[in-house]
Amino acid sequence: MATAAKKKLVQWGPAEVKSALLEKYPPKVARKRAKQIMINEAQQNETPELTANVRTIPGIITMRGCTYAGCKGVIMGPTRDIVNLVHGPIGCSFYAWLTRRNQTDAGPDGENYMNYCFSTDMQEQDIIFGGEKKLAAAIQEAYDLFHPKSIAVFATCPVGLIGDDIHTVSKNMKEKFGDCNVYAFSCEGYKGVSQSAGHHIANNQVFRHLVGQNDEVKPGKYKINLLGEYNIGGDGFEIDRIFQKCGITCISTFSGNSTYDQFASSHTADLNAVMCHRSINYVADMMETKYGIPWIKVNFIGAKATAKSLRKIAEYFGEKALIDRVEKVIAEEMPEVEAALAEITPRTEGKTAMMFVGGSRAHHYKELFDELKMKTISAGYEFGHQDDYEGRQVLPNIQLDADSRNIEELEVEPDKTRFKPRKSDKEMKALEKAGYKFKHYDGLAADMDKGTLIIDDLNQYEAEKLVELMKLDIFCAGIKEKYSIQKLGVPMKQLHSYDSGGPYAGFQGAINFYKEIDRLVNSKVWGFMKAPWQKNPELSASYVWE
Ligand code: CFM
C-alpha cells in the first residue's frame, strides 16, 4: 500500500503543471489558454478569475458540442410525447439519434416518440431554393401519422444561413391544426460558442410556448419541479422513487422522463429545485418572476448530497409531517450506503480522480469521489460559465461578449392573474435568517481543494499532458476522450453516458457508482498498458521549412 501510494503521488506542483500545459503553444494561444486554467484558491471571489464561455481557439480539438446539441439533444431530447423534428441535413439527426442515454417510461398512454428520428432531410436544392415548403410538409406528415400534442422544430446550421423562417412555418401549422402546439427553436449549431447557448435558446422557447399552458391543479402535497435532471441511465427514476417515498409531489422534471403536460402545468408547483444549474437556471429565474415560484439549488448525486437536498426541500415546506418522513427515508436508505462504503473505501481511499464534463457534473460527482475518500486533483467544464465555476455572486461582474449578447434574453413580467408568492415576505426572511439560501449556487471552485487545477474547455492535447504529468487513478469525461485516455493506461469513466451503467443518482445510484469505481481503479489490467511517453519518453519532429 505504502509503495503504491508513493508511486502515485503527484510529482509536480500546480504551477509547474500549468506552465507545462502551455509550453508548446504559440505565445498568443498560450496567453488565451492561461486565462482558462486556474490554480484554485477556494476563495469566494466577487469578480471572476477564470475565463469561461468564450470561443475555442481554432485548431484546438475541443471536447465541446454545438448549440443545436444543447437545445435539441439536451433540453428537449428526453421529452417523450413531443415530436422533435429537425430541419436540416440528415447527419444532424442521425448523429443525435439515441446517443444521449436519457431514459423514459412510456406511461399509461404509451405515447413515446423518443426512439424515432424525425428530419426534413435537406438536400442541395432545398439549400438553394429554400426549405420552408419541405418543412411544412414534414410537420404535416408527422401530424397525420401520429397526431401528437406537440411538434418542436429545430434549426441546424444551413437553416440560419439560407434564412428559412421556421417560426412562421410553425405558427401557421399550429393554427391550421388547432389541436397541436407547434413551435420552433433557432438553435443553429454555430449560434453560440458551445451547447450552452442551445440550453438558453431552449429555455426561452419552453418558457414561451409550454410553461403555463395548463392551469389545472394536480393532486398531491409538497409540489415541486425538478429542473435540470435528464434521466441519464435512469437517474430520474431513482430520484422519483425517493420523492414518492418521502411524499414529495414532482409536478414536472425538466426534462428527464417528461411529458408535454408536465411542462404545461409546471407553474402550479410551489418550489423549483435546480439540479443542473448551467442548463436550466434561465427557466428557474423566469418562473420566479412570472409566477412567484422560488428556486433552490439541489444535488442528488452522492448519498450525503441527496439527504441534504431532501432536508432542504422539507425545510422549505416547513411541515413536521414532511420533515419527519424525510428523516425516516434517509434513516432507511443510509445503512445500505454505509455498508457499501465500509467495504469499498479501504480500496479507494487516497486514490486520485480528474473530471472534465459538461457544465455541472464535474462538480456534482466530486461528492461521490469524496464519499469514496478519493481526491479530485483537477476538474473543469466544457462549457460552464463563470458562475458555475466561482458562484453566482460573480454574476454582476461577468462581462458579456458579443457571442453571449447574440442569444435572446426574454423580458419577463409578473403574470397579471397567475403570479402568486408561494411564501410571505416574512416567511422567506425567516427561512433566510435560519441560513436558508434561495437563488444561490457556490460553484465548483468552492468545493475543490486549494492548489487543485480548474481548467475550462480542456482539449485533447492538454488532457493527455495532464495524465502524463499528474499520474492519476481515474479520468472522467466523455466518449471522445475515452479511448485516448485508456491508451495511456488510465481507466476512464464516462460521466455523460455512464458507459451503459447507472443510475448513479440518489441512494441506490451512489452504491452503483462506488462499485463501478472500485472495479475500475483496482483493476490490474491498466498496469499492463504502456503509454507512448513511457515507451519513447519524447517524440521529436521538425517542420519541413526548418
Ligand atoms: Fe447539465 Fe446534463 Fe451537465 Fe448539460 Fe450535457 Fe449531460 Fe453533461 Mo453530457 S444538462 S450541463 S449539456 S448535467 S449531456 S445530462 S452529461 S455535457 S455535465
mmCIF file with all atom_site columns, C-alpha atoms in Angstrom, residues 35 47 100 115 122 207 221 228 240-241 243 261 284 288 302 388 395 410 426 458 504 514 527 535:
data_model
loop_
_atom_site.group_PDB
_atom_site.id
_atom_site.type_symbol
_atom_site.label_atom_id
_atom_site.label_alt_id
_atom_site.label_comp_id
_atom_site.label_asym_id
_atom_site.label_entity_id
_atom_site.label_seq_id
_atom_site.pdbx_PDB_ins_code
_atom_site.Cartn_x
_atom_site.Cartn_y
_atom_site.Cartn_z
_atom_site.occupancy
_atom_site.B_iso_or_equiv
_atom_site.pdbx_formal_charge
_atom_site.auth_seq_id
_atom_site.auth_comp_id
_atom_site.auth_asym_id
_atom_site.auth_atom_id
_atom_site.pdbx_PDB_model_num
ATOM 1  C CA . LYS A 1 35  ? -6.765  32.562 -18.546 1.00 0.00 ? 35  LYS A CA 1
ATOM 2  C CA . THR A 1 47  ? -15.047 39.156 -9.689  1.00 0.00 ? 47  THR A CA 1
ATOM 3  C CA . ARG A 1 100 ? -27.716 10.571 -25.144 1.00 0.00 ? 100 ARG A CA 1
ATOM 4  C CA . ASN A 1 115 ? -36.979 6.228  -30.466 1.00 0.00 ? 115 ASN A CA 1
ATOM 5  C CA . MET A 1 122 ? -32.472 18.783 -46.557 1.00 0.00 ? 122 MET A CA 1
ATOM 6  C CA . PHE A 1 207 ? -40.993 29.117 -21.270 1.00 0.00 ? 207 PHE A CA 1
ATOM 7  C CA . LYS A 1 221 ? -48.855 17.715 -1.433  1.00 0.00 ? 221 LYS A CA 1
ATOM 8  C CA . GLY A 1 228 ? -32.039 20.187 -14.813 1.00 0.00 ? 228 GLY A CA 1
ATOM 9  C CA . ASP A 1 240 ? -38.664 9.799  -8.387  1.00 0.00 ? 240 ASP A CA 1
ATOM 10 C CA . ARG A 1 241 ? -38.603 6.687  -6.199  1.00 0.00 ? 241 ARG A CA 1
ATOM 11 C CA . PHE A 1 243 ? -39.609 11.595 -3.825  1.00 0.00 ? 243 PHE A CA 1
ATOM 12 C CA . ASP A 1 261 ? -48.377 18.216 -19.870 1.00 0.00 ? 261 ASP A CA 1
ATOM 13 C CA . ALA A 1 284 ? -35.937 28.945 -12.817 1.00 0.00 ? 284 ALA A CA 1
ATOM 14 C CA . GLU A 1 288 ? -39.913 33.086 -10.289 1.00 0.00 ? 288 GLU A CA 1
ATOM 15 C CA . GLY A 1 302 ? -23.954 11.488 -3.766  1.00 0.00 ? 302 GLY A CA 1
ATOM 16 C CA . ASP A 1 388 ? -20.719 27.704 -12.476 1.00 0.00 ? 388 ASP A CA 1
ATOM 17 C CA . LEU A 1 395 ? -22.837 37.323 -11.951 1.00 0.00 ? 395 LEU A CA 1
ATOM 18 C CA . LEU A 1 410 ? -36.697 37.298 -22.643 1.00 0.00 ? 410 LEU A CA 1
ATOM 19 C CA . LYS A 1 426 ? -41.945 37.312 6.465   1.00 0.00 ? 426 LYS A CA 1
ATOM 20 C CA . LEU A 1 458 ? -9.914  21.284 -21.743 1.00 0.00 ? 458 LEU A CA 1
ATOM 21 C CA . TYR A 1 504 ? -25.806 6.986  -10.151 1.00 0.00 ? 504 TYR A CA 1
ATOM 22 C CA . TYR A 1 514 ? -18.983 3.057  -5.614  1.00 0.00 ? 514 TYR A CA 1
ATOM 23 C CA . GLY A 1 527 ? -0.803  -1.652 -15.356 1.00 0.00 ? 527 GLY A CA 1
ATOM 24 C CA . LYS A 1 535 ? 7.909   3.667  -24.348 1.00 0.00 ? 535 LYS A CA 1
#
